[in-house]
Amino acid sequence: MKLQTGNNLSTSTEFKMTQTLTRPNEVTSASALFPPPAQQPKALQAVHNHILIAEDDSLVRGGLAAVLECEGFVVDEAENGSEAVSLGIRNSPDLILLDLNMPNMDGWTAFGKLDRVRPLVPVIVITARPHQYQEAVRLGVDAFMEKPLNLPVLVRAIKYLASESENRHVRRITNRAFVTRWLDNTDE
């Protein structure tokens, strides 16, 4: 896994993402799909920087944590699905990165439990399991990325989704046109 940190993760980084299931090769810029949050006076800005990483691979989990901490996020780490559910309930993260292949409870089971308790927390599924995007769409996951991870793309999506207000998140996920965003993991 190639890790980039600090200012290398520019907000101008462009990435591909499919808009709908019927047009999987359509390309849209990052700024169109995850625009920077509207500027607000500093006194009014809520801090949304608490991320839960649920990943059984300690190297991937630690690498993601290091990158996100360099970007100013507070990170909790879970090494299995049961721990992810426990930390997700107890610590109220602003966003959850969720692997699917985990011991004690797989990612889909953990997602179901977390979604019942904290339905408004954005979730990005990160997985090496092939052919899981349709399930992500069916369950209403916010975004989806297959491994190997493209960290600049992933960090941009994390920043956008974690900073999203609860009202905007509700409007977005209840919109009939909402489809889980496919985060492209290629460097094109």
Tab-separated table of C-alpha atoms in Angstrom:
chain	number	residue	atom	x	y	z
A	1	MET	CA	0.000	0.000	0.000
A	2	LYS	CA	1.447	3.370	-1.012
A	3	LEU	CA	0.905	5.967	1.705
A	4	GLN	CA	0.919	9.685	1.105
A	5	THR	CA	0.676	12.167	3.900
A	6	GLY	CA	0.340	15.848	4.664
A	7	ASN	CA	-0.023	18.352	1.867
A	8	ASN	CA	0.395	15.669	-0.793
A	9	LEU	CA	-3.334	15.010	-0.380
A	10	SER	CA	-4.440	18.166	-2.132
A	11	THR	CA	-8.098	19.126	-2.246
A	12	SER	CA	-7.676	19.561	-5.986
A	13	THR	CA	-7.041	15.845	-6.470
A	14	GLU	CA	-9.370	14.565	-9.132
A	15	PHE	CA	-10.876	11.113	-9.147
A	16	LYS	CA	-13.339	9.027	-11.068
A	17	MET	CA	-16.579	7.896	-9.563
A	18	THR	CA	-19.574	6.312	-11.180
A	19	GLN	CA	-22.804	8.230	-10.916
A	20	THR	CA	-25.276	5.406	-11.359
A	21	LEU	CA	-25.404	1.689	-11.838
A	22	THR	CA	-26.468	2.079	-15.443
A	23	ARG	CA	-23.456	4.195	-16.465
A	24	PRO	CA	-20.468	2.672	-14.633
A	25	ASN	CA	-17.861	4.235	-16.954
A	26	GLU	CA	-19.087	7.810	-16.659
A	27	VAL	CA	-16.371	10.037	-15.221
A	28	THR	CA	-17.008	13.083	-13.054
A	29	SER	CA	-14.514	15.289	-11.252
A	30	ALA	CA	-14.066	15.083	-7.508
A	31	SER	CA	-15.160	18.669	-7.065
A	32	ALA	CA	-18.504	17.925	-8.700
A	33	LEU	CA	-19.290	14.927	-6.510
A	34	PHE	CA	-17.539	15.911	-3.290
A	35	PRO	CA	-17.298	19.717	-3.433
A	36	PRO	CA	-15.436	21.494	-0.650
A	37	PRO	CA	-17.760	22.374	2.235
A	38	ALA	CA	-19.157	25.894	2.188
A	39	GLN	CA	-16.975	28.318	4.130
A	40	GLN	CA	-18.457	29.355	7.440
A	41	PRO	CA	-17.081	31.679	10.104
A	42	LYS	CA	-14.723	29.685	12.343
A	43	ALA	CA	-16.987	30.181	15.363
A	44	LEU	CA	-19.850	28.424	13.544
A	45	GLN	CA	-17.882	25.503	12.110
A	46	ALA	CA	-18.560	22.215	13.838
A	47	VAL	CA	-15.540	19.951	14.113
A	48	HIS	CA	-16.252	16.648	12.378
A	49	ASN	CA	-12.971	14.834	12.641
A	50	HIS	CA	-13.576	11.577	14.519
A	51	ILE	CA	-13.054	8.537	12.281
A	52	LEU	CA	-13.464	4.849	13.108
A	53	ILE	CA	-11.334	2.477	11.031
A	54	ALA	CA	-12.620	-1.112	11.141
A	55	GLU	CA	-9.982	-3.251	9.428
A	56	ASP	CA	-8.463	-6.565	10.510
A	57	ASP	CA	-5.157	-6.085	8.682
A	58	SER	CA	-2.978	-4.188	11.170
A	59	LEU	CA	-0.720	-2.746	8.437
A	60	VAL	CA	-3.634	-1.331	6.455
A	61	ARG	CA	-5.387	-0.107	9.607
A	62	GLY	CA	-2.220	1.506	10.965
A	63	GLY	CA	-1.359	3.079	7.626
A	64	LEU	CA	-4.829	4.565	7.259
A	65	ALA	CA	-4.722	5.821	10.848
A	66	ALA	CA	-1.336	7.485	10.271
A	67	VAL	CA	-2.529	9.238	7.115
A	68	LEU	CA	-5.785	10.416	8.697
A	69	GLU	CA	-4.041	11.630	11.857
A	70	CYS	CA	-1.648	13.658	9.665
A	71	GLU	CA	-4.740	15.165	8.060
A	72	GLY	CA	-6.026	16.249	11.482
A	73	PHE	CA	-8.489	13.454	12.237
A	74	VAL	CA	-8.922	11.691	15.565
A	75	VAL	CA	-8.886	7.962	14.827
A	76	ASP	CA	-10.285	4.928	16.627
A	77	GLU	CA	-9.149	1.533	15.381
A	78	ALA	CA	-11.115	-1.724	15.444
A	79	GLU	CA	-9.541	-5.020	14.383
A	80	ASN	CA	-12.790	-6.981	14.052
A	81	GLY	CA	-16.500	-6.466	13.478
A	82	SER	CA	-17.534	-6.807	17.114
A	83	GLU	CA	-15.033	-4.188	18.208
A	84	ALA	CA	-16.191	-1.910	15.370
A	85	VAL	CA	-19.788	-2.065	16.593
A	86	SER	CA	-18.752	-1.454	20.189
A	87	LEU	CA	-16.528	1.540	19.334
A	88	GLY	CA	-19.064	2.901	16.848
A	89	ILE	CA	-21.774	2.952	19.501
A	90	ARG	CA	-19.618	4.166	22.378
A	91	ASN	CA	-17.514	6.857	20.641
A	92	SER	CA	-19.949	8.385	18.108
A	93	PRO	CA	-17.575	8.730	15.137
A	94	ASP	CA	-18.286	11.221	12.367
A	95	LEU	CA	-17.471	8.583	9.723
A	96	ILE	CA	-16.708	4.855	9.622
A	97	LEU	CA	-14.276	3.136	7.255
A	98	LEU	CA	-15.442	-0.463	7.179
A	99	ASP	CA	-13.645	-3.496	5.804
A	100	LEU	CA	-15.816	-6.505	4.933
A	101	ASN	CA	-13.404	-9.373	5.704
A	102	MET	CA	-13.070	-9.262	9.480
A	103	PRO	CA	-13.107	-11.883	12.219
A	104	ASN	CA	-15.824	-12.195	14.909
A	105	MET	CA	-18.338	-10.365	12.723
A	106	ASP	CA	-18.019	-9.547	9.027
A	107	GLY	CA	-18.384	-6.012	7.718
A	108	TRP	CA	-21.946	-6.401	6.408
A	109	THR	CA	-23.170	-7.687	9.779
A	110	ALA	CA	-21.323	-4.880	11.575
A	111	PHE	CA	-22.827	-2.341	9.149
A	112	GLY	CA	-26.341	-3.623	9.864
A	113	LYS	CA	-25.858	-3.297	13.623
A	114	LEU	CA	-24.266	0.152	13.373
A	115	ASP	CA	-26.896	1.371	10.926
A	116	ARG	CA	-29.683	0.463	13.372
A	117	VAL	CA	-28.031	2.403	16.208
A	118	ARG	CA	-26.345	5.258	14.296
A	119	PRO	CA	-28.116	5.512	10.931
A	120	LEU	CA	-26.789	8.974	10.113
A	121	VAL	CA	-23.085	8.165	10.411
A	122	PRO	CA	-21.545	8.063	6.926
A	123	VAL	CA	-19.931	4.723	6.062
A	124	ILE	CA	-17.304	4.039	3.416
A	125	VAL	CA	-16.788	0.343	2.694
A	126	ILE	CA	-13.212	-0.593	1.802
A	127	THR	CA	-12.735	-4.162	0.667
A	128	ALA	CA	-10.652	-6.677	-1.215
A	129	ARG	CA	-13.784	-8.811	-1.741
A	130	PRO	CA	-14.812	-8.674	-5.393
A	131	HIS	CA	-18.380	-8.002	-6.531
A	132	GLN	CA	-19.646	-6.294	-3.356
A	133	TYR	CA	-20.728	-2.986	-4.881
A	134	GLN	CA	-24.306	-4.155	-5.573
A	135	GLU	CA	-24.723	-5.087	-1.895
A	136	ALA	CA	-23.337	-1.681	-0.884
A	137	VAL	CA	-25.950	-0.024	-3.094
A	138	ARG	CA	-28.726	-2.227	-1.727
A	139	LEU	CA	-27.823	-1.392	1.866
A	140	GLY	CA	-27.279	2.327	1.230
A	141	VAL	CA	-23.597	2.638	2.093
A	142	ASP	CA	-22.356	6.175	1.384
A	143	ALA	CA	-19.274	5.228	-0.643
A	144	PHE	CA	-17.403	2.112	-1.709
A	145	MET	CA	-13.763	1.441	-2.672
A	146	GLU	CA	-12.042	-1.788	-3.610
A	147	LYS	CA	-8.477	-2.430	-2.530
A	148	PRO	CA	-5.779	-1.494	-3.305
A	149	LEU	CA	-6.823	1.852	-1.872
A	150	ASN	CA	-6.197	5.149	-3.621
A	151	LEU	CA	-5.466	7.265	-0.552
A	152	PRO	CA	-5.874	10.753	-2.076
A	153	VAL	CA	-9.303	9.754	-3.412
A	154	LEU	CA	-10.296	8.122	-0.138
A	155	VAL	CA	-9.138	11.064	1.995
A	156	ARG	CA	-11.056	13.531	-0.193
A	157	ALA	CA	-14.248	11.467	0.238
A	158	ILE	CA	-13.639	11.175	3.997
A	159	LYS	CA	-13.174	14.931	4.352
A	160	TYR	CA	-16.337	15.623	2.412
A	161	LEU	CA	-18.575	13.071	4.115
A	162	ALA	CA	-17.250	13.721	7.638
A	163	SER	CA	-17.834	17.471	7.300
A	164	GLU	CA	-21.341	17.072	5.916
A	165	SER	CA	-24.069	18.419	8.194
A	166	GLU	CA	-26.613	15.936	9.521
A	167	ASN	CA	-29.451	17.671	7.637
A	168	ARG	CA	-27.548	17.564	4.344
A	169	HIS	CA	-26.683	13.906	4.942
A	170	VAL	CA	-30.352	13.071	5.545
A	171	ARG	CA	-31.393	14.942	2.381
A	172	ARG	CA	-28.699	13.192	0.333
A	173	ILE	CA	-29.385	9.637	1.488
A	174	THR	CA	-33.168	9.989	1.304
A	175	ASN	CA	-33.020	11.413	-2.213
A	176	ARG	CA	-34.590	8.839	-4.561
A	177	ALA	CA	-31.669	9.306	-6.954
A	178	PHE	CA	-29.045	8.465	-4.294
A	179	VAL	CA	-26.681	5.692	-5.306
A	180	THR	CA	-23.650	4.538	-3.321
A	181	ARG	CA	-20.617	6.332	-4.720
A	182	TRP	CA	-17.968	4.149	-6.311
A	183	LEU	CA	-14.557	5.590	-5.413
A	184	ASP	CA	-12.111	4.752	-8.176
A	185	ASN	CA	-8.923	3.150	-6.900
A	186	THR	CA	-6.811	3.710	-10.027
A	187	ASP	CA	-4.248	6.488	-10.445
A	188	GLU	CA	-5.489	7.677	-13.842
